[in-house]
XYZ file of N, CA and C in Angstrom:
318
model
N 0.842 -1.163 0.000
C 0.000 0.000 0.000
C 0.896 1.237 0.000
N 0.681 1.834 -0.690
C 1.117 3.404 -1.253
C 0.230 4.732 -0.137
N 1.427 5.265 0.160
C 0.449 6.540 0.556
C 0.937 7.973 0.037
N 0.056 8.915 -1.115
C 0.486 10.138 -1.122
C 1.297 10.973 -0.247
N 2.224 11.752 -1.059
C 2.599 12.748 0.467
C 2.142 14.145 -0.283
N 1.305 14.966 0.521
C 0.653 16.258 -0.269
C 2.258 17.432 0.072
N 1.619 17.858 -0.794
C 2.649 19.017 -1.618
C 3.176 19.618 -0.167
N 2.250 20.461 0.684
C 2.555 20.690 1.792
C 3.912 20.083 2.182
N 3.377 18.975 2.912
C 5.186 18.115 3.185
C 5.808 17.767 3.042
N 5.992 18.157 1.461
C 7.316 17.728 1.305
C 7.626 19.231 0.581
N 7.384 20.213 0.462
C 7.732 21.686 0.857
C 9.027 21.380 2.426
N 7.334 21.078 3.549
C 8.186 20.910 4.455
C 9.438 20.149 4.998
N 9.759 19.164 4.346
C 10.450 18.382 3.957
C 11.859 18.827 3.810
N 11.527 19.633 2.508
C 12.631 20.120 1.976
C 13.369 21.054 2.496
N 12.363 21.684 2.983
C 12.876 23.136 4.047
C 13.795 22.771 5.222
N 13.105 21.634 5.940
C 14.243 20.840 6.771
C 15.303 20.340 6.461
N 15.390 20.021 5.135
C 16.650 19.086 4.504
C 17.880 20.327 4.552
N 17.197 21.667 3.877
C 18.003 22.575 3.438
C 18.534 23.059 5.363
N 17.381 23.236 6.041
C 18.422 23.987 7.475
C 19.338 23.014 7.846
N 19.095 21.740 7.670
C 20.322 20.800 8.197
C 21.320 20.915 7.549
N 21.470 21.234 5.947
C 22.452 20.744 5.759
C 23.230 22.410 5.736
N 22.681 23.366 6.113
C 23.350 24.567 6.415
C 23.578 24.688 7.494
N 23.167 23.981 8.650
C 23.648 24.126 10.047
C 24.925 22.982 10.080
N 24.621 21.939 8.904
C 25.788 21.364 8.908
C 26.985 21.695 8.941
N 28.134 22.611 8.799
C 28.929 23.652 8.471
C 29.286 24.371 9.867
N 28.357 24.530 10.978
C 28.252 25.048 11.694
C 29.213 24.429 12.779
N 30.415 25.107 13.505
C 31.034 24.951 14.165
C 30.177 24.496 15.782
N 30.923 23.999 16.483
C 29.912 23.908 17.702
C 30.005 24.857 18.796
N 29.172 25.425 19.424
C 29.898 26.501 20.384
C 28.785 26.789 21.055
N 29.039 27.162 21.797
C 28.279 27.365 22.989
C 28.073 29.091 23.992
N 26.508 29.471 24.307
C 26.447 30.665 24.680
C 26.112 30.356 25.522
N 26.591 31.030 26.789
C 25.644 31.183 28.264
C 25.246 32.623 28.352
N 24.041 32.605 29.066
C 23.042 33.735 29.427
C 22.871 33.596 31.058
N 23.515 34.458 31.779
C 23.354 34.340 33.100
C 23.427 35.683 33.664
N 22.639 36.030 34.451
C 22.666 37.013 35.670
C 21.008 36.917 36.209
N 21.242 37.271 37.825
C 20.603 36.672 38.589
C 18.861 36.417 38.736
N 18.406 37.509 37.527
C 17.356 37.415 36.895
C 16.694 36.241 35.954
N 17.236 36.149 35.028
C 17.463 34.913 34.109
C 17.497 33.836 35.398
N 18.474 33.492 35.575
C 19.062 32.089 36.873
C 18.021 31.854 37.490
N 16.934 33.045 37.822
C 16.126 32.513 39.130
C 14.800 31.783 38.181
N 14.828 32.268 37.068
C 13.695 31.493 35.676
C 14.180 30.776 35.162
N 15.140 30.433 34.929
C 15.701 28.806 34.078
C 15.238 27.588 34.464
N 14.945 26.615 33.533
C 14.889 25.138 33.895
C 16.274 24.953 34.201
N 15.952 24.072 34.795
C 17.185 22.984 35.065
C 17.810 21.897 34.478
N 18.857 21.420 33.833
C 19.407 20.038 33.060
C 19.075 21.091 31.729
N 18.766 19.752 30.984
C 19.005 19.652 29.181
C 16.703 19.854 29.087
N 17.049 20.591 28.122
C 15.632 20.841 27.886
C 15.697 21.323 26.413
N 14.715 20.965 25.701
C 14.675 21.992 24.147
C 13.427 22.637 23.887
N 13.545 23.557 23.502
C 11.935 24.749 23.263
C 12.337 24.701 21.286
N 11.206 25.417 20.985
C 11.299 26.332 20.017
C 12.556 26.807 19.447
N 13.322 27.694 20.397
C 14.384 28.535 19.802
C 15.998 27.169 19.841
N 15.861 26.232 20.289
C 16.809 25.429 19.911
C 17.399 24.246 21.374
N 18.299 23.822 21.443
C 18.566 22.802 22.807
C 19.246 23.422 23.594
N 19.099 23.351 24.574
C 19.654 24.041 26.194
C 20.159 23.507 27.049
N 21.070 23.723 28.110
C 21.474 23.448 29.175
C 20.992 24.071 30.190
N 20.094 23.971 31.598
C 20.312 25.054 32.066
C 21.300 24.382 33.612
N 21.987 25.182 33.996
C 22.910 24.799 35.186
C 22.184 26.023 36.563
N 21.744 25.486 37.150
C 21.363 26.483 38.449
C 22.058 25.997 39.380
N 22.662 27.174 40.403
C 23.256 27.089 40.885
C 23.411 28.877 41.886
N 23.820 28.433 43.033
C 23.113 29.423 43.996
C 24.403 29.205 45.068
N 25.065 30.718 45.649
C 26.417 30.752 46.297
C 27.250 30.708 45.613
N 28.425 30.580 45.666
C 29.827 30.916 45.244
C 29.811 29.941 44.148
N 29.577 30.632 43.061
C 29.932 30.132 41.310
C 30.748 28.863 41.400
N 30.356 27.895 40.749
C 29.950 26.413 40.258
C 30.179 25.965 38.726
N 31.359 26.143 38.237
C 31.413 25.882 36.376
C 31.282 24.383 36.774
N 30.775 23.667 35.769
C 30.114 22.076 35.757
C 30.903 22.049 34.179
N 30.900 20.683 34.484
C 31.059 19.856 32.998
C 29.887 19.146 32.821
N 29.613 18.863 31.375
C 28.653 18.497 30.838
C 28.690 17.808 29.840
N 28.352 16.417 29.878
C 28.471 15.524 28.294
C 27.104 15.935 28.166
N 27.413 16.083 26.599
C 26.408 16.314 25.255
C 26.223 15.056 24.333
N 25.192 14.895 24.177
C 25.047 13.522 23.072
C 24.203 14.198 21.626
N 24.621 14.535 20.843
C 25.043 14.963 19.497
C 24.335 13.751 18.363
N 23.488 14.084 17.270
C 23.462 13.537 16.240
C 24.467 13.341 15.329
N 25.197 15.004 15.469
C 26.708 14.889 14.183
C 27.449 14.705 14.954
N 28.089 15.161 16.105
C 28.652 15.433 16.873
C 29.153 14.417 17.818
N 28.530 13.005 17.806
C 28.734 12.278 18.706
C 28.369 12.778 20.279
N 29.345 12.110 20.719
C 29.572 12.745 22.095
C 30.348 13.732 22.785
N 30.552 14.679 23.590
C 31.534 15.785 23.407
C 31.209 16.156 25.616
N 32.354 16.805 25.721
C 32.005 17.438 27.170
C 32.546 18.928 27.216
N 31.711 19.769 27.922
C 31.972 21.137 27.766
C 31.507 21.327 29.283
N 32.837 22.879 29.524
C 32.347 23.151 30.387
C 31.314 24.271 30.576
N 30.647 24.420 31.695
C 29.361 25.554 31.675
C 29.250 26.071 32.865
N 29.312 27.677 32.533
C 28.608 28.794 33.536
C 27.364 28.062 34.192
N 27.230 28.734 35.589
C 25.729 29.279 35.975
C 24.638 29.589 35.132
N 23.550 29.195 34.243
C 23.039 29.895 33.475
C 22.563 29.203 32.261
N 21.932 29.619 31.806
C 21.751 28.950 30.665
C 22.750 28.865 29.207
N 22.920 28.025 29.100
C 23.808 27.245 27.541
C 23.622 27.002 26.385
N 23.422 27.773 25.264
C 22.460 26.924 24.106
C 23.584 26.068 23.841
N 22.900 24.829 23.176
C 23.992 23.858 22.755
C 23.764 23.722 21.177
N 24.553 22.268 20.518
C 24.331 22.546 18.755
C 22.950 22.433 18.912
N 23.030 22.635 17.498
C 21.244 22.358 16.864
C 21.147 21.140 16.619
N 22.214 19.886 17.329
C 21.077 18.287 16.710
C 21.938 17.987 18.141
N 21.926 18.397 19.133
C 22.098 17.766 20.394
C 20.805 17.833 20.608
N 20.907 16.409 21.208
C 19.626 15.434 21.869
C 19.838 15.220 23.468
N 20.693 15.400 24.180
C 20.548 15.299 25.334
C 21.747 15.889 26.464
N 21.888 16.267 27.400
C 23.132 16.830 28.042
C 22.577 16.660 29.777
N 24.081 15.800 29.944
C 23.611 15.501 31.811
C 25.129 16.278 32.342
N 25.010 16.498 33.805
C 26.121 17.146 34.661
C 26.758 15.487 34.681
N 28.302 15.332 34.614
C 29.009 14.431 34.967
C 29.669 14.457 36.253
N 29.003 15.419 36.874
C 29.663 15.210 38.479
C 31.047 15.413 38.836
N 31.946 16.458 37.284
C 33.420 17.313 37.642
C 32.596 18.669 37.643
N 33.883 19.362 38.485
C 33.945 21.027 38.417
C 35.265 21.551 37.489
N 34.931 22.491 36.755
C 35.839 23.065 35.639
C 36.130 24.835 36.288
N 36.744 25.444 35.343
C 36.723 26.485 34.946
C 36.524 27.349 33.942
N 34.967 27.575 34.019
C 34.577 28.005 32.327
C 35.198 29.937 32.451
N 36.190 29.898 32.760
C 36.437 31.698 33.000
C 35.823 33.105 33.156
């Protein structure tokens, strides 16, 4: 059995094919957003919305840089360290836990 795919999705389709393979290219790197405003509204751990995948690290008293494995579609696996704050991570990370070291993200 055959099933149509209407024009619609595979528009949409394509549109996805094209951001992947332009985010493909894309170095990996990482932004934190922290001050004490933000910090007190962040989730906590690995979460993804709308605007892309996140870390958030909360953390309260004398500053706390964490390491963090990332589990990556292109990317494999990778560990970075992270501010207080929120982290965007790549665009095809699927998941990010604290590994239980302390770093120095500067």
């Amino acid at each position: 059995m055959r099933f149509a795919t209407p024009t619609i999705a595979k528009s949409a389709i394509v549109a996805l094919v094209a951001a992947t393979v332009a985010l493909a290219g894309t170095p990996v790197s990482a932004s934190t957003i922290a001050d004490s405003e933000t910090t007190a509204q962040i989730r906590c751990g690995y979460y993804r919305d709308a605007t892309g995948n996140w870390y958030g690290h909360c953390d309260e008293g004398p500053r706390t840089d964490i390491i963090i494995r990332v589990e990556s579609y292109t990317e494999g696996h990778y560990e970075m360290c992270v501010k207080p704050g929120l982290t965007k991570l790549d665009a095809f990370a699927y998941y990010a836990v604290y590994v239980g070291r302390l770093c120095n993200a500067g």
